[in-house]
Short mmCIF file of C-alpha atoms in Angstrom, two decimals:
data_model
loop_
_atom_site.label_atom_id
_atom_site.label_comp_id
_atom_site.label_asym_id
_atom_site.label_seq_id
_atom_site.Cartn_x
_atom_site.Cartn_y
_atom_site.Cartn_z
CA MET A 1 -95.45 -68.56 129.87
CA LYS A 2 -94.25 -71.49 131.64
CA THR A 3 -95.07 -73.99 128.89
CA VAL A 4 -96.34 -74.74 125.49
CA LYS A 5 -97.82 -78.25 126.28
CA LEU A 6 -101.26 -78.73 125.53
CA ARG A 7 -103.14 -81.22 127.34
CA GLU A 8 -105.85 -83.71 125.46
CA ASP A 9 -108.85 -82.03 126.87
CA GLU A 10 -107.50 -78.67 125.72
CA LYS A 11 -107.26 -80.00 122.25
CA ARG A 12 -110.29 -81.50 121.85
CA MET A 13 -112.01 -78.36 123.48
CA LEU A 14 -110.52 -76.02 120.91
CA VAL A 15 -111.20 -78.42 118.09
CA GLU A 16 -115.11 -78.35 119.32
CA SER A 17 -115.19 -74.75 119.75
CA CYS A 18 -113.38 -74.06 116.24
CA GLU A 19 -116.50 -76.49 114.88
CA ARG A 20 -118.95 -74.45 116.67
CA GLU A 21 -117.65 -71.11 115.38
CA VAL A 22 -117.31 -72.32 111.75
CA LYS A 23 -121.14 -73.94 112.07
CA GLY A 24 -120.56 -76.32 109.43
CA ARG A 25 -120.71 -73.48 106.79
CA PHE A 26 -117.38 -74.20 105.92
CA LYS A 27 -114.95 -76.86 105.59
CA ILE A 28 -112.11 -76.90 108.03
CA LYS A 29 -109.15 -77.68 106.04
CA ALA A 30 -106.35 -77.25 108.92
CA LEU A 31 -106.49 -76.09 112.38
CA CYS A 32 -103.54 -75.23 114.87
CA LEU A 33 -102.74 -73.65 118.24
CA THR A 34 -100.42 -70.56 117.45
CA ASP A 35 -99.87 -68.92 120.83
CA ILE A 36 -100.86 -69.86 124.52
CA VAL A 37 -100.48 -68.11 127.37
CA ASP A 38 -101.06 -69.15 131.16
CA LEU A 39 -103.55 -66.42 133.07
CA GLU A 40 -101.83 -67.08 136.54
CA SER A 41 -104.40 -64.47 137.88
CA HIS A 42 -107.35 -65.85 136.06
CA GLY A 43 -106.90 -69.58 136.43
CA GLY A 44 -107.80 -70.46 132.71
CA ARG A 45 -105.36 -69.83 129.65
CA TYR A 46 -105.40 -67.69 126.47
CA PHE A 47 -105.33 -69.48 123.23
CA GLU A 48 -105.02 -68.53 119.46
CA VAL A 49 -105.75 -70.55 116.96
CA LEU A 50 -105.74 -70.58 113.25
CA VAL A 51 -108.45 -72.04 111.31
CA VAL A 52 -108.12 -72.64 107.50
CA LEU A 53 -110.94 -73.13 105.52
CA ASP A 54 -112.11 -74.12 101.98
CA LYS A 55 -113.73 -71.50 100.29
CA TYR A 56 -113.98 -68.85 102.74
CA PRO A 57 -115.47 -65.73 101.47
CA LEU A 58 -114.17 -63.09 103.91
CA ILE A 59 -110.64 -63.92 102.85
CA SER A 60 -109.82 -63.44 106.56
CA SER A 61 -111.50 -62.61 109.96
CA PHE A 62 -111.18 -62.22 113.82
CA SER A 63 -113.24 -63.65 116.53
CA PHE A 64 -112.93 -63.53 120.45
CA LYS A 65 -114.62 -65.76 122.58
CA THR A 66 -114.70 -67.09 126.24
CA VAL A 67 -114.71 -70.96 126.55
CA ASN A 68 -115.12 -72.59 129.70
CA ALA A 69 -112.47 -70.60 131.84
CA HIS A 70 -110.28 -70.05 128.87
CA TYR A 71 -110.02 -67.14 126.15
CA VAL A 72 -109.70 -67.90 122.61
CA SER A 73 -108.73 -66.10 119.70
CA TYR A 74 -110.19 -67.58 116.26
CA VAL A 75 -107.98 -66.36 113.30
CA MET A 76 -109.81 -67.57 110.38
CA VAL A 77 -108.22 -67.47 106.78
CA ASP A 78 -109.46 -69.14 103.19
CA SER A 79 -107.05 -71.74 102.21
CA LYS A 80 -106.11 -70.54 99.09
CA PHE A 81 -104.97 -67.20 100.51
CA PHE A 82 -103.03 -68.80 103.05
CA GLU A 83 -101.39 -71.15 100.80
CA ALA A 84 -100.66 -67.88 98.49
CA ASP A 85 -99.07 -66.05 101.78
CA VAL A 86 -96.99 -69.04 102.73
CA GLN A 87 -95.79 -69.35 98.82
CA LYS A 88 -95.74 -65.79 97.81
CA GLY A 89 -96.23 -63.60 100.84
CA LEU A 90 -99.47 -62.56 99.32
CA LEU A 91 -100.82 -61.20 102.54
CA GLY A 92 -97.78 -59.64 104.08
CA GLU A 93 -97.14 -63.26 106.05
CA MET A 94 -99.76 -62.12 108.46
CA PHE A 95 -100.86 -65.57 108.39
CA SER A 96 -98.08 -67.53 107.27
CA GLU A 97 -95.80 -66.05 110.21
CA LYS A 98 -98.15 -67.83 112.85
CA ILE A 99 -96.42 -71.39 111.43
CA THR A 100 -93.01 -69.92 111.40
CA PHE A 101 -91.82 -70.82 115.00
CA PHE A 102 -94.40 -72.48 117.01
CA TYR A 103 -97.53 -73.96 116.20
CA ILE A 104 -99.35 -77.23 117.49
CA PRO A 105 -101.43 -79.12 114.85
CA LEU A 106 -104.74 -79.74 115.86
CA ILE A 107 -106.32 -80.90 112.36
CA ASN A 108 -104.33 -81.79 109.21
CA GLU A 109 -100.82 -81.95 110.52
CA GLY A 110 -99.33 -83.00 107.27
CA TYR A 111 -100.74 -80.26 105.51
CA LEU A 112 -99.49 -77.83 107.79
CA LYS A 113 -96.00 -79.37 108.00
CA GLY A 114 -95.59 -79.30 104.52
CA LEU A 115 -96.44 -75.50 104.35
CA GLU A 116 -94.26 -74.87 107.03
CA LEU A 117 -91.37 -76.00 105.23
CA GLU A 118 -92.33 -74.36 102.18
CA LEU A 119 -92.55 -71.31 104.04
CA LYS A 120 -88.97 -71.59 105.69
CA LYS A 121 -87.42 -72.48 102.30
CA ARG A 122 -88.65 -69.31 100.66
CA LEU A 123 -87.87 -67.19 103.55
CA ILE A 124 -84.26 -68.58 103.33
CA LYS A 125 -83.88 -68.28 99.70
CA GLU A 126 -85.06 -64.24 100.02
CA GLN A 127 -82.48 -63.78 102.73
CA VAL A 128 -79.50 -64.94 100.85
CA THR A 129 -80.93 -63.33 97.72
CA ARG A 130 -80.87 -60.25 99.69
CA LEU A 131 -77.15 -61.10 101.02
CA ALA A 132 -76.00 -61.53 97.47
CA ILE A 133 -77.52 -58.09 96.46
CA GLU A 134 -75.94 -56.10 99.54
CA TYR A 135 -72.82 -58.08 99.42
CA PRO A 136 -72.47 -58.95 95.82
CA GLU A 137 -68.33 -59.42 95.91
CA LEU A 138 -68.48 -60.95 99.17
CA TYR A 139 -71.39 -63.32 99.36
CA ARG A 140 -69.87 -66.58 98.63
CA GLU A 141 -67.50 -66.14 101.48
CA PHE A 142 -70.22 -65.86 104.30
CA LEU A 143 -70.34 -68.92 106.73
CA ILE A 144 -73.82 -68.56 107.80
CA LYS A 145 -75.22 -69.97 111.30
CA PRO A 146 -78.75 -71.27 110.90
CA GLU A 147 -79.65 -68.75 113.90
CA TYR A 148 -79.40 -65.99 111.32
CA PHE A 149 -82.21 -67.09 109.41
CA ILE A 150 -84.21 -66.85 112.91
CA TYR A 151 -83.27 -63.52 113.89
CA ASP A 152 -83.49 -62.32 110.39
CA VAL A 153 -87.28 -62.83 110.05
CA ILE A 154 -87.58 -61.02 113.65
CA PHE A 155 -85.27 -58.34 113.12
CA GLN A 156 -87.29 -57.20 109.91
CA ARG A 157 -90.58 -57.12 111.49
CA CYS A 158 -90.11 -56.12 115.14
CA ARG A 159 -89.90 -52.35 114.11
CA PHE A 160 -93.36 -52.24 112.60
CA THR A 161 -95.17 -55.14 114.52
CA PRO A 162 -93.69 -55.03 118.11
CA TYR A 163 -96.73 -57.67 118.97
CA ILE A 164 -95.14 -60.20 116.79
CA LEU A 165 -91.66 -59.80 118.80
CA TRP A 166 -93.06 -60.05 122.02
CA LYS A 167 -95.01 -62.92 121.02
CA PHE A 168 -92.05 -64.67 119.14
CA SER A 169 -89.66 -63.94 122.13
CA ARG A 170 -92.08 -65.58 124.72
CA LEU A 171 -92.32 -68.43 122.30
CA MET A 172 -88.74 -69.04 121.67
CA LYS A 173 -88.18 -69.40 125.34
CA ALA A 174 -90.59 -71.92 125.77
CA VAL A 175 -89.71 -73.97 122.42
CA GLY A 176 -85.82 -72.98 122.43
CA VAL A 177 -83.61 -71.60 119.70
CA GLU A 178 -82.24 -74.90 118.89
CA LYS A 179 -85.67 -76.31 118.02
CA ILE A 180 -86.36 -73.81 115.85
CA LYS A 181 -82.90 -73.93 114.35
CA GLU A 182 -83.76 -77.56 113.10
CA GLY A 183 -86.65 -76.43 111.27
CA PHE A 184 -84.99 -74.15 109.19
CA PHE A 185 -82.17 -76.13 108.65
CA LYS A 186 -84.38 -79.44 107.47
CA ALA A 187 -86.11 -76.62 105.13
CA ALA A 188 -82.56 -75.63 103.64
CA GLN A 189 -82.12 -79.28 102.68
CA PRO A 190 -83.72 -78.69 99.16
CA LEU A 191 -81.55 -75.74 98.48
CA ILE A 192 -78.45 -77.46 99.23
CA LYS A 193 -79.45 -80.57 97.02
CA SER A 194 -80.23 -77.73 94.25
CA GLY A 195 -76.45 -76.63 94.58
CA LEU A 196 -77.75 -72.94 96.05
CA LEU A 197 -75.92 -73.89 99.39
CA SER A 198 -73.53 -76.09 100.82
CA THR A 199 -72.68 -77.19 104.46
CA HIS A 200 -69.53 -76.39 106.01
CA ASP A 201 -68.94 -77.41 109.69
CA GLY A 202 -72.12 -76.66 110.84
CA TYR A 203 -72.41 -73.29 108.65
CA LEU A 204 -74.29 -72.85 105.60
CA LYS A 205 -72.69 -71.24 102.44
CA ILE A 206 -74.08 -69.52 99.35
CA VAL A 207 -72.29 -71.45 96.46
CA ARG A 208 -73.86 -69.76 93.45
CA SER A 209 -75.84 -66.76 92.94
CA PRO A 210 -79.54 -66.83 93.98
CA LEU A 211 -80.29 -64.09 91.19
CA ALA A 212 -82.22 -65.22 87.87
CA ASN A 213 -79.82 -64.23 84.98
CA GLY A 214 -80.87 -61.33 83.28
CA VAL A 215 -83.33 -60.03 85.92
CA LYS A 216 -82.78 -56.50 87.26
CA ILE A 217 -83.09 -56.43 91.02
CA LYS A 218 -84.85 -53.07 91.00
CA ASP A 219 -87.75 -53.98 88.54
CA ARG A 220 -88.33 -57.22 89.95
CA PHE A 221 -88.83 -55.49 93.32
CA ALA A 222 -91.03 -52.62 92.01
CA ASP A 223 -93.23 -55.19 90.08
CA TYR A 224 -93.68 -57.39 93.19
CA LEU A 225 -94.63 -54.25 95.03
CA LYS A 226 -96.97 -53.18 92.32
CA SER A 227 -98.90 -56.27 91.83
CA THR A 228 -99.94 -57.01 95.46
CA THR A 229 -100.52 -53.25 96.29
CA GLN A 230 -104.06 -53.84 95.31
CA ILE A 231 -104.86 -57.19 97.09
CA LEU A 232 -103.42 -55.35 100.30
CA ILE A 233 -105.62 -52.31 99.85
CA ARG A 234 -108.89 -54.39 99.50
CA HIS A 235 -108.19 -56.93 102.47
CA GLY A 236 -104.48 -56.48 104.29
CA LEU A 237 -105.59 -53.66 106.14
CA GLY A 238 -109.01 -55.14 107.20
CA ALA A 239 -106.82 -58.43 108.48
CA LEU A 240 -104.43 -55.99 110.40
CA GLN A 241 -107.28 -54.11 112.18
CA ASP A 242 -108.48 -57.76 113.31
CA SER A 243 -105.10 -58.33 114.71
CA SER A 244 -104.92 -55.03 116.40
CA THR A 245 -108.46 -55.85 117.90
CA ALA A 246 -107.01 -59.17 119.17
CA PHE A 247 -104.17 -57.41 120.87
CA PHE A 248 -106.28 -54.65 122.54
CA GLN A 249 -108.76 -57.23 123.52
CA ALA A 250 -106.01 -59.05 125.25
CA VAL A 251 -104.71 -56.19 127.05
CA LYS A 252 -108.39 -55.27 128.31
CA LEU A 253 -108.85 -58.58 129.69
CA GLY A 254 -105.69 -58.39 131.63
CA LYS A 255 -103.90 -61.68 130.10
CA LEU A 256 -100.87 -59.84 128.41
CA PRO A 257 -100.08 -57.49 131.32
CA GLU A 258 -96.13 -57.55 130.37
CA LEU A 259 -96.44 -56.42 126.82
CA LEU A 260 -96.48 -52.88 127.04
CA SER A 261 -93.12 -52.87 129.24
CA PHE A 262 -91.72 -54.98 126.57
CA ILE A 263 -92.32 -52.73 123.93
CA ASP A 264 -90.38 -50.05 125.48
CA LYS A 265 -87.41 -52.35 125.48
CA LEU A 266 -87.53 -53.19 121.86
CA ASN A 267 -84.10 -51.86 120.80
CA LEU A 268 -82.47 -53.80 123.70
CA LEU A 269 -84.18 -56.96 123.09
CA VAL A 270 -83.79 -57.35 118.88
CA GLU A 271 -80.44 -59.14 118.33
CA ASP A 272 -78.58 -58.35 115.33
CA PRO A 273 -78.63 -60.95 112.51
CA GLN A 274 -75.29 -60.51 111.31
CA ASN A 275 -73.71 -61.59 114.55
CA TYR A 276 -74.29 -65.25 112.85
CA ILE A 277 -72.83 -64.30 109.58
CA PHE A 278 -68.92 -64.85 109.71
CA ILE A 279 -65.81 -64.14 107.35
CA PRO A 280 -62.94 -66.48 107.53
CA THR A 281 -59.77 -64.40 108.44
CA ALA A 282 -56.04 -65.35 109.17
CA LYS A 283 -57.01 -64.63 112.98
CA GLY A 284 -60.19 -66.99 112.71
CA LEU A 285 -63.92 -66.18 111.97
CA SER A 286 -64.84 -62.54 111.90
CA SER A 287 -68.90 -62.03 112.30
CA LEU A 288 -70.42 -59.49 109.55
CA SER A 289 -71.35 -56.99 112.30
CA GLU A 290 -67.60 -56.81 113.41
CA THR A 291 -65.68 -56.72 109.69
CA PHE A 292 -67.46 -53.36 108.92
CA SER A 293 -66.34 -51.68 111.51
CA MET A 294 -67.79 -48.04 111.46
CA SER A 295 -64.36 -46.40 113.13
CA SER A 296 -62.16 -47.87 110.85
CA LEU A 297 -64.30 -47.22 107.56
CA LEU A 298 -64.46 -43.61 109.05
CA ARG A 299 -60.63 -43.61 109.69
CA LYS A 300 -60.39 -44.26 105.73
CA ILE A 301 -62.69 -41.80 104.49
CA LEU A 302 -63.12 -38.73 106.65
CA PRO A 303 -61.10 -35.97 105.59
CA ASP A 304 -58.23 -34.57 107.43
CA GLY A 305 -59.03 -32.11 110.37
CA TYR A 306 -60.83 -34.52 112.54
CA GLY A 307 -59.16 -35.72 115.88
CA LYS A 308 -58.82 -39.29 117.36
CA ILE A 309 -61.99 -41.45 117.45
CA VAL A 310 -62.62 -41.93 121.46
CA ALA A 311 -66.13 -43.88 121.09
CA VAL A 312 -68.40 -45.22 118.60
CA GLU A 313 -72.01 -46.10 119.93
CA LYS A 314 -74.60 -47.71 117.33
CA LEU A 315 -77.87 -45.79 117.62
CA GLY A 316 -81.44 -47.23 116.69
CA GLY A 317 -82.26 -47.74 113.22
CA ILE A 318 -83.24 -51.27 111.49
CA LEU A 319 -83.67 -49.85 108.03
CA ASN A 320 -80.19 -47.99 108.01
CA SER A 321 -76.68 -47.93 110.59
CA VAL A 322 -76.85 -45.10 112.53
CA TYR A 323 -73.61 -44.42 114.77
CA LEU A 324 -72.80 -41.47 117.17
CA ILE A 325 -69.06 -40.82 116.85
CA ARG A 326 -66.99 -38.72 119.46
CA PHE A 327 -63.73 -37.30 118.57
CA GLU A 328 -61.22 -35.43 120.65
CA GLN A 329 -58.58 -33.06 119.45
CA ASN A 330 -56.60 -30.41 121.34
CA GLY A 331 -58.79 -31.25 124.35
CA LEU A 332 -62.06 -30.45 122.80
CA SER A 333 -64.70 -33.07 122.03
CA GLU A 334 -67.26 -33.23 119.09
CA LYS A 335 -70.09 -35.54 118.54
CA VAL A 336 -71.14 -36.58 114.98
CA VAL A 337 -74.25 -38.75 113.79
CA VAL A 338 -72.88 -41.03 110.81
CA LYS A 339 -75.83 -42.68 108.81
CA LYS A 340 -74.86 -45.69 106.42
CA PHE A 341 -77.66 -45.63 103.78
CA ASN A 342 -78.60 -49.51 103.48
CA ASP A 343 -80.33 -50.45 100.25
CA TRP A 344 -84.11 -51.75 100.73
CA VAL A 345 -84.44 -53.65 97.60
CA GLY A 346 -84.18 -57.04 99.66
CA PHE A 347 -85.59 -55.56 102.64
CA LYS A 348 -89.37 -57.18 103.32
CA TRP A 349 -91.50 -54.97 101.54
CA PHE A 350 -94.63 -55.33 103.41
CA PRO A 351 -94.19 -52.89 106.34
CA LEU A 352 -93.23 -50.24 103.80
CA ALA A 353 -95.85 -50.90 101.38
CA LEU A 354 -98.39 -50.81 104.07
CA TRP A 355 -96.74 -47.66 105.17
CA ALA A 356 -97.57 -46.33 101.65
CA LEU A 357 -100.65 -48.01 100.19
CA GLY A 358 -101.11 -45.63 97.46
CA THR A 359 -100.62 -42.68 99.81
CA LYS A 360 -96.70 -42.21 99.89
CA ASN A 361 -94.14 -43.16 97.56
CA PHE A 362 -90.76 -44.32 99.30
CA ALA A 363 -87.37 -43.94 98.03
CA VAL A 364 -85.88 -47.75 98.26
CA LEU A 365 -82.10 -47.45 96.93
CA GLY A 366 -79.58 -46.25 99.60
CA ARG A 367 -78.14 -43.78 97.08
CA THR A 368 -81.29 -42.09 96.10
CA ARG A 369 -82.33 -41.71 100.03
CA LEU A 370 -78.81 -40.14 100.47
CA GLY A 371 -79.89 -37.65 97.71
CA ARG A 372 -82.65 -36.84 99.16
CA GLU A 373 -81.39 -36.20 102.68
CA TYR A 374 -78.30 -34.53 101.27
CA SER A 375 -80.30 -31.92 98.91
CA SER A 376 -83.50 -31.17 101.05
CA ASN A 377 -81.03 -30.63 104.46
CA LYS A 378 -78.97 -28.07 102.28
CA TYR A 379 -81.91 -26.60 100.65
CA LEU A 380 -83.55 -25.86 104.11
CA TYR A 381 -80.83 -25.04 106.37
CA GLU A 382 -79.78 -22.44 104.05
CA ARG A 383 -83.20 -20.94 104.67
CA GLY A 384 -83.11 -21.21 108.66
CA PHE A 385 -84.87 -24.42 108.97
CA PRO A 386 -84.11 -26.42 112.12
CA VAL A 387 -82.03 -29.40 110.91
CA PRO A 388 -78.65 -30.51 111.74
CA ARG A 389 -75.64 -29.32 109.81
CA ILE A 390 -74.01 -31.34 107.28
CA VAL A 391 -70.35 -32.25 108.24
CA TYR A 392 -69.54 -34.65 105.23
CA VAL A 393 -70.76 -36.87 102.71
CA ASN A 394 -69.56 -39.95 101.01
CA LEU A 395 -71.34 -41.14 97.98
CA ARG A 396 -69.53 -44.59 97.43
CA GLU A 397 -69.85 -45.58 100.60
CA LYS A 398 -73.51 -44.13 101.28
CA LEU A 399 -72.36 -42.54 104.12
CA LEU A 400 -73.67 -39.16 105.63
CA VAL A 401 -72.16 -37.36 108.63
CA SER A 402 -74.11 -34.58 110.35
CA GLU A 403 -73.70 -32.64 113.64
CA PHE A 404 -75.60 -34.57 116.85
CA ILE A 405 -77.95 -32.45 118.18
CA GLU A 406 -78.13 -33.04 122.11
CA GLY A 407 -81.75 -33.35 123.27
CA THR A 408 -84.73 -35.10 124.00
CA PRO A 409 -86.95 -36.76 121.52
CA LEU A 410 -90.41 -35.34 121.23
CA THR A 411 -91.70 -38.86 121.52
CA ASP A 412 -90.39 -38.72 125.66
CA ILE A 413 -92.66 -35.70 125.65
CA ILE A 414 -95.84 -36.97 124.08
CA LYS A 415 -95.92 -40.12 126.14
CA PRO A 416 -96.01 -38.30 129.35
CA LEU A 417 -98.84 -35.71 127.95
CA LEU A 418 -100.75 -39.01 127.25
CA SER A 419 -100.45 -40.69 130.30
CA GLU A 420 -102.76 -40.61 133.04
CA ASN A 421 -100.74 -38.06 134.95
CA GLY A 422 -100.16 -35.80 132.47
CA GLY A 423 -96.68 -34.11 131.70
CA GLU A 424 -95.43 -30.62 130.50
CA GLY A 425 -94.11 -29.54 127.43
CA LEU A 426 -97.18 -28.90 125.05
CA GLN A 427 -95.65 -25.98 123.67
CA PHE A 428 -93.00 -28.13 121.55
CA LEU A 429 -95.84 -29.62 119.78
CA ARG A 430 -96.77 -26.15 118.28
CA GLN A 431 -92.94 -25.66 117.56
CA ALA A 432 -93.37 -28.72 115.65
CA GLY A 433 -96.34 -27.78 114.07
CA LYS A 434 -94.47 -24.52 112.75
CA ILE A 435 -91.35 -26.41 112.03
CA VAL A 436 -93.89 -28.72 109.55
CA ALA A 437 -95.12 -25.51 108.23
CA LEU A 438 -92.18 -23.74 107.35
CA ALA A 439 -91.12 -26.79 105.16
CA HIS A 440 -93.84 -26.53 103.50
CA LYS A 441 -93.73 -22.99 102.59
CA ASN A 442 -90.14 -23.87 101.32
CA GLY A 443 -91.59 -26.49 98.97
CA VAL A 444 -90.57 -29.65 100.92
CA THR A 445 -92.73 -32.39 102.15
CA LEU A 446 -90.84 -34.13 104.97
CA GLY A 447 -91.65 -37.43 104.12
CA ASP A 448 -91.22 -39.28 107.29
CA CYS A 449 -92.64 -37.18 109.78
CA LYS A 450 -92.83 -39.20 112.72
CA PRO A 451 -92.63 -37.49 116.36
CA GLU A 452 -89.44 -39.51 117.01
CA ASN A 453 -87.54 -37.38 114.15
CA PHE A 454 -88.07 -34.31 116.28
CA ILE A 455 -85.47 -33.61 118.85
CA VAL A 456 -86.09 -30.83 121.18
CA SER A 457 -82.29 -29.32 122.00
CA GLU A 458 -81.05 -28.60 125.59
CA LYS A 459 -81.76 -24.77 124.69
CA GLY A 460 -85.43 -25.46 123.95
CA GLY A 461 -85.23 -25.42 120.40
CA VAL A 462 -87.52 -28.06 118.09
CA TYR A 463 -84.99 -29.78 115.30
CA PHE A 464 -86.05 -32.05 112.50
CA VAL A 465 -83.49 -34.64 111.95
CA ASP A 466 -84.70 -37.13 109.31
CA LEU A 467 -84.93 -35.92 105.52
CA GLU A 468 -84.46 -39.02 103.77
CA GLN A 469 -87.78 -39.29 102.41
CA ALA A 470 -88.19 -35.47 101.93
CA THR A 471 -89.42 -34.44 98.67
CA PHE A 472 -89.78 -31.19 96.78
CA ASP A 473 -93.60 -31.42 96.16
CA GLU A 474 -96.84 -30.28 97.80
CA ASP A 475 -98.01 -33.70 99.38
CA HIS A 476 -98.20 -31.83 102.70
CA SER A 477 -101.36 -33.62 104.16
CA TRP A 478 -99.04 -36.89 104.41
CA ASP A 479 -97.07 -34.99 106.86
CA ILE A 480 -99.67 -33.62 109.12
CA ALA A 481 -101.37 -37.15 108.96
CA GLU A 482 -98.31 -39.13 110.01
CA PHE A 483 -97.35 -36.69 112.97
CA LEU A 484 -100.50 -37.01 114.67
CA TYR A 485 -101.91 -40.34 113.57
CA TYR A 486 -98.57 -41.89 114.68
CA SER A 487 -98.54 -39.43 117.84
CA GLY A 488 -101.97 -41.27 118.75
CA HIS A 489 -100.54 -44.84 118.87
CA TYR A 490 -98.46 -43.75 122.18
CA LEU A 491 -102.14 -43.22 123.91
CA GLU A 492 -102.10 -46.18 126.57
CA PRO A 493 -104.83 -48.70 125.47
CA PHE A 494 -108.60 -47.92 126.94
CA LYS A 495 -107.50 -44.53 127.90
CA PRO A 496 -110.29 -41.58 126.97
CA ALA A 497 -109.29 -41.18 123.42
CA ASP A 498 -109.74 -37.05 124.01
CA LYS A 499 -106.43 -37.40 125.89
CA ILE A 500 -105.10 -36.65 122.26
CA ASP A 501 -106.99 -33.56 121.62
CA PRO A 502 -104.76 -31.02 123.35
CA LEU A 503 -101.76 -32.63 121.52
CA THR A 504 -103.68 -32.30 118.00
CA THR A 505 -105.03 -28.89 118.24
CA GLU A 506 -101.42 -27.52 119.62
CA PHE A 507 -99.50 -29.02 116.70
CA LEU A 508 -102.34 -27.55 114.07
CA SER A 509 -102.18 -24.10 115.78
CA GLY A 510 -98.49 -23.78 115.46
CA TYR A 511 -98.79 -25.41 111.70
CA LEU A 512 -101.49 -22.62 110.54
CA GLU A 513 -99.61 -19.66 112.88
CA GLU A 514 -96.74 -20.06 110.64
CA GLY A 515 -98.31 -20.17 107.32
CA GLY A 516 -99.38 -23.77 106.77
CA ARG A 517 -102.45 -24.12 104.59
CA ILE A 518 -105.86 -25.19 106.14
CA LYS A 519 -106.80 -27.37 102.88
CA ALA A 520 -103.63 -29.86 103.96
CA VAL A 521 -105.26 -29.89 107.51
CA ARG A 522 -108.53 -30.88 106.37
CA GLU A 523 -106.97 -33.39 103.84
CA ALA A 524 -105.23 -35.08 106.75
CA SER A 525 -108.66 -36.90 107.55
CA SER A 526 -109.10 -38.36 104.24
CA LEU A 527 -110.13 -42.31 104.50
CA LYS A 528 -106.56 -42.88 102.69
CA PHE A 529 -104.59 -41.87 105.69
CA ILE A 530 -107.06 -43.57 108.11
CA LYS A 531 -106.77 -46.83 106.39
CA THR A 532 -102.82 -46.72 106.45
CA PHE A 533 -102.43 -45.55 109.93
CA SER A 534 -105.01 -47.87 111.22
CA PHE A 535 -102.27 -50.15 111.51
CA PHE A 536 -100.74 -48.38 114.65
CA THR A 537 -103.06 -46.39 116.24
CA PRO A 538 -106.57 -47.48 117.60
CA PRO A 539 -109.54 -46.97 115.46
CA HIS A 540 -111.15 -44.46 118.27
CA VAL A 541 -108.07 -42.47 118.59
CA ILE A 542 -107.70 -42.03 114.92
CA SER A 543 -111.45 -41.21 114.55
CA ARG A 544 -110.78 -38.40 117.30
CA ILE A 545 -107.76 -36.80 115.30
CA ALA A 546 -109.37 -37.20 111.84
CA ASN A 547 -112.29 -35.12 113.33
CA ILE A 548 -110.38 -32.55 114.64
CA CYS A 549 -108.52 -31.86 111.54
CA LYS A 550 -111.74 -32.10 109.38
CA ASN A 551 -113.28 -29.25 111.51
CA TYR A 552 -110.56 -27.38 112.62
CA GLY A 553 -110.24 -23.68 111.66
#
């Protein structure tokens, strides 16, 4: 995108086209441009506009039209629900996020500017609240650059909604971080006046606790999540599917050719927000990301017998901090994986709620997830289940150290299998099915059964490496649904849905061959799973997988 400037004739075109779209049935309370892409090969432009309507009975809807030489996506939302999304995140900020970083007002600028400041003020307050929860003894010492609030918003969403990161990245390059930072700093002024924050040489400081007296954070989080689940079930998924439809239409029309390659590079593009939080030391300011050095922490807590730490590499992980540590002792080298279990209490609850939505309960607290990982790993390892051996656990620091499995993530095998030219390794899908069935026969639901949590070792065995959401129950259909529907989202847009058939049948064959129940396979086709995973996977692919599960055996 070369520019975010909008010509006067384009403004008129967008206003008039929105009025035609509404057809006088509803009053347009506000209208703004929220995305713009130059289509060099086409000669026109792609516009996304947010249309806020009074008393809109659908709550939200999406439409896509060709106007002159341009493509226009209309995102329509009822004004009351839009305001509630700004004030409380009622709809998971699906609509309020559109005025977070960039927008050009077209109708009722004052209304939109006021809501923008209200939104950013709420986001900042939530962010400093989370810091107070995560670092109760330390947060008053933090010196926070305004950039923290920008990258924290992106950081928390990108894993679940890569389209948002792609969009934010383009707009930030065009608008500039400095301009966006000004908006967040302006929104912080009421919090400064109230005494929550103060300024210090261009930094912000948390002056007093943002937590209400007597309020238990765990209870407040649970109540908030519970109160919004019903509205999300009724309306949230529909709006999400509209966004997904817009995305796929954009790809089909050639407007967003760089998107797919961009998504593959997400881990490299997400900047750690903690780079913008500093702590004063005798040697100057030290960023929060540097202060909690994993290598120095390990030297303090690991028992005797470990050699010299020669390399520390941070692996992926937004919900936890995961590190690959290499030791050397007596000329021998050993690799271990260290996972620090962060609390999710202050984390944006919406993607987690979306992931569950009445189908799965997630453990939120770090110690709870550590307990699940340790107990289920030990239980399964003793029964011959292919999981990494636990080397060490430290409950105080919420750390778990396990052996490193050298190999290839199953996702790196699935993607070529779903590509146009195909690939090799279908037998590993059968092995994965057997592993899931083996866990189920031992009374364990894996809980986070995404393909990325399966590793094909160098010797050809398949391991499962993430048990922090494992439970001792019979919610077996969840594991099957998550593995298959999540695998389906790796199918490139507008490729034939039947390319998912061999992967699905191979996984299910392995599952049943190892003694998995056909009832669990059939239940994986239920509507509750289809709704949940429709956020990640195109509807025609989900339908294909669901039909195979329903009629299998």
